[in-house]
Amino acid sequence: MTKGKVYFVGAGPGDVGLITVKGQKAIEKADVILYDRLLNPKLLEAAAFDCELIYCGKTPYTTGISQGEINELLVSKALEGHRVVRLKGGDPAVFGRVGEEAESLKDEGIPFEVIPGVTSSIAASMYAGVPVTHRDYGRSFAMVTGHDQTKKDIDWNGLVSIDTVAFYMGVANLPSIRENLINHGKPGNTPALVIQWGTYGRQESVEGTLDDIVERVSGRSLGNPAITLVGDIISLRGKLQWFERKPLYGQRFLVARTGTAKSALAEALYELGGEVIEFPKWNATKVKIEESQLLAFLSYDRILFTSPESVHGFLDSLTEHAIDFRRISSKLYVLSRKSKKALQQRGLTAELKSGMPEAGTLLVVGDRNRDLRDLAHGDGDYIQSITKFVDERFLEIFPRMLDGKAVGTVLFSNRHSVDMLMQYGNKADVDVEGLLKQASIGVIGESTGNRLQDYGFTSDMMPKEPSVEQLVDLIVNRNVC
């Protein structure tokens, strides 16, 4: 069998937008992905549906998968002929043990490639408002492991001469770091900054000096993953802060998903500084429709699409059979603005179902079995153009996505999203009911709010008009108040 190849990919420190283009492409093409604890699991959504996802997370002071076992997995999966991605938080070459793992591949003659990523110290520092170099404050920069495993003494004399020093994962050893820096000549009034979960919406920063940083961090109960920054350059933070001043900074949201399309709601919250978890993860496969069937469908007076996926499935089938879209003489209707936009992107216009007349023949195009014969859609004929289903690989990942800071707000876009979060959240061994009791709840419309009440919950936010923009405005105004 032909040997596969291993790609060591730097995932960046947390913000999914910091993945490199080359790293993203490697994820999309992978047969197997071995991923770490500290990267953002949302990056895994780009993987193919048949890609095997293997969790290799390690937590401090606990037993888990060993480095030797990871090395063996890389070798065995590559020897099976797979395209393997070793997905690491930050940059694989900066305290990422890429050397050890690559050596194990080299010994077996397995080809590999390293795709660098944005390292935590540089990204987290800038997200906290501190550049690691500056002509007036810092012309030298050093990165040091905060929990040294080499059993060799750190060159503290050399470090005190460096303008800016970043310690990785050094919160537990912060008292020792402070003591050594001061004892080797660093002034006690040197600015210090500890950044936990850098570049995530849950990022938290504690600023002080070497004299008092230990007590300040202890008072805020910060822990790893964190970067500790030491140097006069930290004084620029007051002028250069940008991320922590976004309107939804520090807020954590859970958006209940019902489709494969990119969520406009999640994207809007993310752009405003919020950390957004989306669940469940959906996939779709096209249903084969014969050409004769498609041509018959075009004779209906009205066609109602129940989702964006049903739109694309139907139109893709037309394209596959070389049927010109201009042959559609039917009046087109949709259940949501998302579906309307999907049609617009394909050069077609539609109206919302609320404006659909009752007269005329009707074809309802759906994306899953529950759409078939749903009387709420109208008295007509039904066809499934695509099969949409929950990606159950993410049932294991969902609980880990919820680790850390509690979710403050849960958002539902339609009735189906309520059912799906309840069903698949509990299937993932997450106490959804308990989560909802502790969080604020937002819904886009009255129908969604009514479905939520069926489960014993009431919404805290509902816009006057059912739109993403108005719901986001409510959230921002609520946060400001």
XYZ file of C-alpha atoms in Angstrom:
481
model
C 0.000 0.000 0.000
C 1.208 3.512 -0.781
C 2.260 5.462 2.273
C 0.201 8.474 3.209
C 1.477 11.830 4.310
C 1.240 13.802 7.544
C 0.605 17.544 7.731
C 1.448 19.340 10.973
C -0.954 22.269 10.978
C -0.906 25.251 13.308
C -4.520 26.049 14.242
C -3.756 29.393 15.842
C -4.601 30.313 19.435
C -8.411 30.227 19.390
C -10.030 32.741 17.072
C -11.028 30.576 14.096
C -10.293 33.477 11.751
C -6.593 33.124 12.490
C -6.188 29.777 10.704
C -4.011 30.150 7.622
C -5.418 29.531 4.137
C -3.014 26.615 3.688
C -3.993 25.161 7.066
C -7.699 25.409 6.205
C -7.164 23.559 2.932
C -5.261 20.800 4.729
C -8.204 20.308 7.115
C -10.662 20.143 4.219
C -8.631 17.456 2.413
C -7.736 15.288 5.430
C -8.693 11.625 5.811
C -7.734 11.640 9.481
C -7.303 14.537 11.920
C -5.568 14.202 15.286
C -6.440 17.333 17.221
C -5.410 18.927 20.515
C -7.416 20.287 23.450
C -6.538 23.970 23.103
C -7.570 24.582 19.512
C -11.039 25.832 18.649
C -13.148 22.738 17.770
C -15.124 24.846 15.299
C -12.191 24.412 12.897
C -13.124 20.729 12.611
C -16.370 21.652 10.872
C -14.359 22.129 7.673
C -13.376 18.449 7.654
C -15.024 16.079 5.197
C -17.884 13.983 6.540
C -15.897 10.753 6.166
C -12.811 12.204 7.890
C -11.878 10.405 11.113
C -11.517 12.825 14.054
C -9.261 11.663 16.888
C -9.005 13.668 20.110
C -5.467 13.844 21.509
C -6.097 16.382 24.248
C -3.972 16.516 27.352
C -4.782 18.377 30.545
C -2.294 19.331 33.258
C -1.942 16.891 36.149
C -4.234 14.282 34.593
C -3.582 11.084 32.712
C -4.590 10.982 29.078
C -3.207 9.899 25.752
C 0.578 9.760 25.923
C 2.996 11.333 23.491
C 4.153 7.867 22.513
C 0.605 6.850 21.639
C 0.178 9.987 19.503
C 3.402 9.170 17.643
C 2.172 5.613 17.032
C -1.178 6.862 15.720
C 0.513 9.214 13.265
C 2.682 6.396 11.965
C -0.074 3.777 11.745
C -2.600 6.054 10.014
C -0.005 7.220 7.492
C 1.119 3.645 6.805
C -2.521 2.826 5.995
C -2.212 5.323 3.146
C -4.179 8.168 4.724
C -3.703 11.903 4.409
C -3.240 12.765 8.089
C -3.477 16.198 9.695
C -1.947 16.723 13.122
C -3.861 19.833 14.195
C -2.131 21.762 16.976
C -3.096 24.902 18.834
C -0.955 27.952 18.048
C 2.137 27.130 16.004
C 3.333 23.493 15.960
C 6.974 24.570 16.231
C 6.514 26.762 19.320
C 6.321 24.393 22.318
C 4.198 22.113 20.140
C 6.456 19.017 20.172
C 6.452 18.901 16.390
C 10.108 17.834 16.458
C 9.388 14.657 18.420
C 6.398 13.710 16.286
C 8.144 14.443 13.000
C 11.154 12.346 14.081
C 8.892 9.328 14.567
C 7.662 9.751 10.983
C 11.162 10.223 9.616
C 12.243 6.954 11.247
C 9.494 5.144 9.299
C 10.186 6.958 6.035
C 6.808 8.716 6.098
C 6.681 12.092 4.299
C 5.441 15.088 6.232
C 4.917 18.820 5.871
C 4.706 21.568 8.496
C 2.197 24.399 8.057
C 2.987 27.138 10.591
C 0.263 28.864 12.580
C -0.134 32.079 14.571
C 1.528 31.520 17.925
C -0.302 32.351 21.156
C 2.083 34.873 22.662
C 1.971 37.223 19.686
C -1.775 36.857 18.991
C -2.987 36.937 22.603
C -0.786 39.915 23.413
C -2.106 41.924 20.476
C -5.709 40.941 21.273
C -5.035 42.350 24.747
C -3.690 45.575 23.223
C 0.057 44.911 23.480
C 2.416 44.566 20.495
C 5.395 42.421 21.454
C 7.852 44.835 19.815
C 7.989 48.631 19.507
C 10.790 50.998 18.520
C 10.504 52.944 21.780
C 9.628 50.180 24.244
C 10.792 46.818 23.015
C 13.362 45.886 20.402
C 13.838 42.313 21.644
C 11.307 39.572 22.371
C 11.666 36.105 23.907
C 9.287 33.140 24.268
C 9.825 30.817 27.226
C 7.945 27.758 28.461
C 6.379 28.459 31.831
C 6.380 24.795 32.875
C 9.848 23.742 31.757
C 10.118 20.015 31.072
C 13.774 19.991 30.022
C 15.076 19.898 33.627
C 17.587 22.563 32.597
C 17.864 25.891 34.341
C 16.445 28.849 32.425
C 18.988 31.546 31.623
C 17.413 34.170 33.892
C 20.391 36.503 33.496
C 19.820 36.486 29.768
C 16.060 36.961 30.098
C 16.256 40.092 32.245
C 18.116 41.810 29.410
C 15.274 41.060 26.954
C 12.775 43.901 26.570
C 9.641 41.748 26.340
C 9.323 38.153 27.571
C 6.328 35.841 27.063
C 5.931 32.785 29.305
C 3.688 30.024 27.943
C 1.441 28.158 30.407
C 3.188 29.670 33.399
C 0.324 30.525 35.791
C 1.101 27.721 38.232
C 4.765 28.761 38.299
C 4.079 32.512 38.362
C 5.496 33.004 41.897
C 8.732 31.317 40.826
C 8.888 33.303 37.556
C 8.463 36.563 39.452
C 11.049 35.620 42.068
C 13.663 34.611 39.514
C 13.205 37.702 37.361
C 13.493 40.068 40.340
C 16.410 38.167 41.880
C 18.290 38.411 38.597
C 17.837 42.148 38.227
C 14.392 42.856 36.745
C 12.834 45.799 38.667
C 9.762 44.938 40.707
C 7.805 47.756 39.062
C 8.223 46.206 35.581
C 4.747 45.877 34.000
C 3.310 42.353 33.781
C 0.210 41.018 32.076
C -1.469 37.597 32.226
C -3.885 36.710 29.388
C -6.117 33.671 29.747
C -7.839 32.072 26.711
C -6.283 34.673 24.424
C -8.202 35.600 21.223
C -11.360 33.774 22.380
C -14.421 35.791 23.328
C -13.825 34.530 26.887
C -10.351 36.122 26.929
C -9.517 37.618 30.321
C -6.540 39.838 31.147
C -4.982 40.830 34.461
C -2.469 43.673 34.461
C -0.020 44.625 37.188
C 3.691 44.657 37.942
C 6.129 41.952 38.930
C 5.600 43.065 42.531
C 1.864 42.408 42.592
C 0.928 40.273 39.558
C 0.787 36.997 41.516
C -1.737 38.394 43.975
C -3.819 40.026 41.232
C -3.996 36.792 39.207
C -4.867 34.779 42.306
C -7.649 37.245 43.132
C -9.206 36.688 39.701
C -8.668 32.888 39.798
C -6.990 32.793 36.405
C -5.394 29.574 35.213
C -4.024 27.957 32.080
C -4.159 28.234 29.137
C -2.534 31.601 29.630
C 0.322 33.770 28.434
C 2.328 35.839 30.914
C 3.895 38.930 29.371
C 6.619 40.955 31.105
C 8.038 44.259 29.851
C 7.618 48.036 29.663
C 5.763 47.657 26.359
C 2.655 46.693 28.356
C 2.219 50.401 29.154
C 0.837 50.796 25.596
C -2.160 48.634 26.450
C -4.351 51.566 27.494
C -3.972 53.144 24.057
C -4.068 50.059 21.877
C -6.830 47.902 23.319
C -9.345 46.961 20.640
C -10.648 43.422 21.103
C -11.694 43.842 24.717
C -13.630 46.977 23.753
C -15.946 45.216 21.323
C -19.579 45.436 22.479
C -20.036 41.711 23.097
C -16.548 40.981 24.451
C -16.704 38.536 27.338
C -20.100 37.173 26.285
C -20.550 33.500 25.401
C -23.408 32.386 23.165
C -24.885 29.075 22.097
C -26.721 29.226 18.774
C -28.999 26.262 18.061
C -28.488 25.239 14.439
C -30.904 23.698 11.973
C -28.939 23.795 8.743
C -25.646 23.432 6.937
C -25.539 27.047 5.780
C -23.356 29.584 7.547
C -25.291 31.226 10.365
C -25.738 34.966 9.873
C -26.640 35.243 13.565
C -23.470 33.498 14.732
C -21.324 35.571 12.360
C -22.833 38.853 13.595
C -22.203 37.947 17.245
C -18.642 36.884 16.443
C -17.882 40.157 14.649
C -19.069 42.050 17.744
C -16.593 40.206 19.971
C -18.764 37.390 21.288
C -17.658 33.791 21.548
C -20.166 31.653 19.665
C -20.785 27.925 19.959
C -23.023 26.390 17.279
C -24.752 23.040 17.718
C -25.779 20.613 16.271
C -23.470 20.322 13.269
C -25.340 19.348 10.095
C -24.377 17.603 6.865
C -26.377 16.982 3.711
C -26.410 14.609 0.746
C -28.285 15.171 -2.500
C -31.313 13.037 -3.357
C -31.289 11.738 -6.926
C -34.218 13.085 -8.970
C -34.854 11.832 -12.483
C -34.965 14.313 -15.367
C -38.577 13.454 -16.218
C -39.614 14.179 -12.621
C -37.838 17.521 -12.627
C -39.482 18.623 -15.844
C -42.879 17.714 -14.405
C -42.154 19.741 -11.268
C -41.617 22.875 -13.343
C -45.265 22.873 -14.359
C -46.577 23.617 -10.859
C -48.108 27.050 -10.236
C -46.308 27.404 -6.913
C -43.096 25.916 -5.496
C -42.386 26.271 -1.769
C -38.851 25.645 -0.469
C -38.584 24.744 3.208
C -34.859 25.502 3.675
C -31.731 26.805 1.933
C -30.530 23.202 1.562
C -33.728 22.229 -0.273
C -33.146 25.168 -2.643
C -29.615 24.106 -3.504
C -30.545 20.425 -3.782
C -33.336 21.161 -6.252
C -31.371 23.634 -8.366
C -28.269 21.430 -8.370
C -30.423 18.623 -9.779
C -31.597 20.946 -12.569
C -27.984 21.819 -13.345
C -26.966 18.160 -13.304
C -29.557 17.406 -15.996
C -28.703 20.576 -17.961
C -32.188 22.018 -17.423
C -32.195 25.794 -17.858
C -33.435 27.677 -14.790
C -35.393 29.920 -17.151
C -37.795 27.030 -17.711
C -39.137 27.528 -14.173
C -42.469 29.239 -14.710
C -43.694 28.569 -11.161
C -44.048 31.315 -8.578
C -41.430 30.635 -5.896
C -42.020 30.867 -2.140
C -39.875 30.217 0.922
C -40.278 29.721 4.666
C -37.352 31.924 5.688
C -35.209 34.836 4.603
C -32.243 32.437 4.466
C -33.974 30.439 1.751
C -34.901 33.630 -0.077
C -31.246 34.652 -0.061
C -30.210 31.194 -1.310
C -32.486 31.629 -4.330
C -31.207 35.154 -4.936
C -27.655 33.811 -5.004
C -28.734 31.490 -7.808
C -30.394 34.307 -9.780
C -34.007 33.617 -8.762
C -36.515 35.625 -6.728
C -39.050 34.406 -4.187
C -41.580 35.633 -1.657
C -42.170 34.521 1.923
C -44.874 31.923 2.473
C -46.953 34.478 4.380
C -47.727 36.043 0.991
C -48.477 32.803 -0.846
C -52.005 32.517 -2.292
C -54.021 29.332 -1.764
C -55.038 28.954 -5.406
C -53.022 26.894 -7.875
C -51.067 23.652 -7.819
C -48.336 23.462 -5.143
C -45.037 21.609 -4.906
C -43.263 21.603 -1.548
C -39.502 20.949 -1.767
C -38.034 19.748 1.525
C -34.724 18.591 2.967
C -35.690 15.816 5.400
C -38.495 13.328 5.988
C -40.262 15.513 8.548
C -41.060 17.987 5.744
C -43.074 15.397 3.836
C -46.835 15.761 4.219
C -46.520 18.626 6.699
C -49.954 20.204 6.414
C -48.614 23.515 7.703
C -46.862 23.935 4.349
C -50.037 23.674 2.321
C -52.164 21.188 0.379
C -49.821 20.061 -2.340
C -47.307 17.491 -3.549
C -44.029 16.939 -1.744
C -40.502 16.103 -2.905
C -37.273 15.735 -0.932
C -34.384 17.302 -2.854
C -31.700 16.717 -0.253
C -31.173 14.663 2.898
C -30.029 16.723 5.851
C -28.761 15.019 9.010
C -26.870 15.761 12.210
C -23.131 15.007 12.173
C -22.865 12.758 15.218
C -19.066 13.058 15.384
C -19.710 16.380 17.125
C -21.751 14.805 19.922
C -18.445 13.918 21.583
C -16.984 17.356 20.848
C -19.949 19.440 22.097
C -19.318 18.942 25.848
C -15.711 20.048 25.428
C -16.857 23.162 23.558
C -18.856 24.092 26.663
C -15.845 23.812 29.003
C -14.613 26.955 30.715
C -16.787 30.026 30.942
C -20.523 29.358 31.220
C -22.811 30.090 28.284
C -24.621 33.346 29.035
C -27.147 33.366 26.193
C -28.846 30.622 24.161
C -30.448 31.624 20.847
C -33.079 29.888 18.717
C -33.902 30.859 15.127
C -36.975 28.674 14.583
C -39.174 26.000 16.175
C -37.047 23.177 14.802
C -33.911 24.597 16.428
C -35.527 24.151 19.853
C -36.263 20.476 19.195
C -32.797 19.815 17.798
C -30.896 21.338 20.724
C -33.023 19.438 23.202
C -32.716 16.142 21.363
C -29.069 16.180 20.377
C -27.793 18.115 23.376
C -29.106 15.426 25.688
C -27.770 12.771 23.297
C -24.347 14.386 23.778
C -24.753 13.972 27.576
C -25.166 17.709 28.087
C -27.723 18.923 30.621
C -29.549 21.226 28.218
C -32.344 21.967 30.646
C -29.841 23.000 33.314
C -27.978 25.153 30.806
C -31.181 26.948 29.798
C -32.115 27.606 33.425
C -28.835 29.475 33.945
C -28.764 31.399 30.637
C -30.732 34.167 28.983
C -32.804 32.901 26.058
C -33.456 34.701 22.781
C -35.821 33.716 19.972
C -36.365 35.273 16.564
C -40.166 34.941 16.474
C -43.339 34.102 18.377
C -43.661 30.603 16.935
C -40.187 29.733 18.236
C -41.084 31.176 21.634
C -44.217 29.031 21.762
C -42.197 25.892 21.024
C -39.788 26.808 23.812
C -42.742 27.053 26.199
C -43.663 23.479 25.329
C -40.438 22.489 27.074
C -41.187 24.683 30.087
C -39.023 27.690 29.228
C -39.788 31.291 28.310
C -37.693 33.627 26.203
C -36.057 36.770 27.580
C -35.596 38.413 24.178
C -37.725 38.480 21.042
C -37.502 41.209 18.378
C -40.633 42.989 17.153
C -39.840 41.817 13.633
C -38.405 38.293 13.112
C -34.944 39.211 11.848
C -31.339 38.463 12.766
C -30.481 42.169 12.744
C -33.160 43.068 15.284
C -32.259 40.169 17.571
C -28.591 41.198 17.527
C -29.605 44.789 18.351
C -31.567 43.495 21.349
C -28.548 41.531 22.551
C -26.172 44.496 22.185
C -28.558 46.881 23.948
C -29.107 44.363 26.729
C -25.343 44.004 27.156
C -24.802 47.790 27.264
C -27.516 48.232 29.869
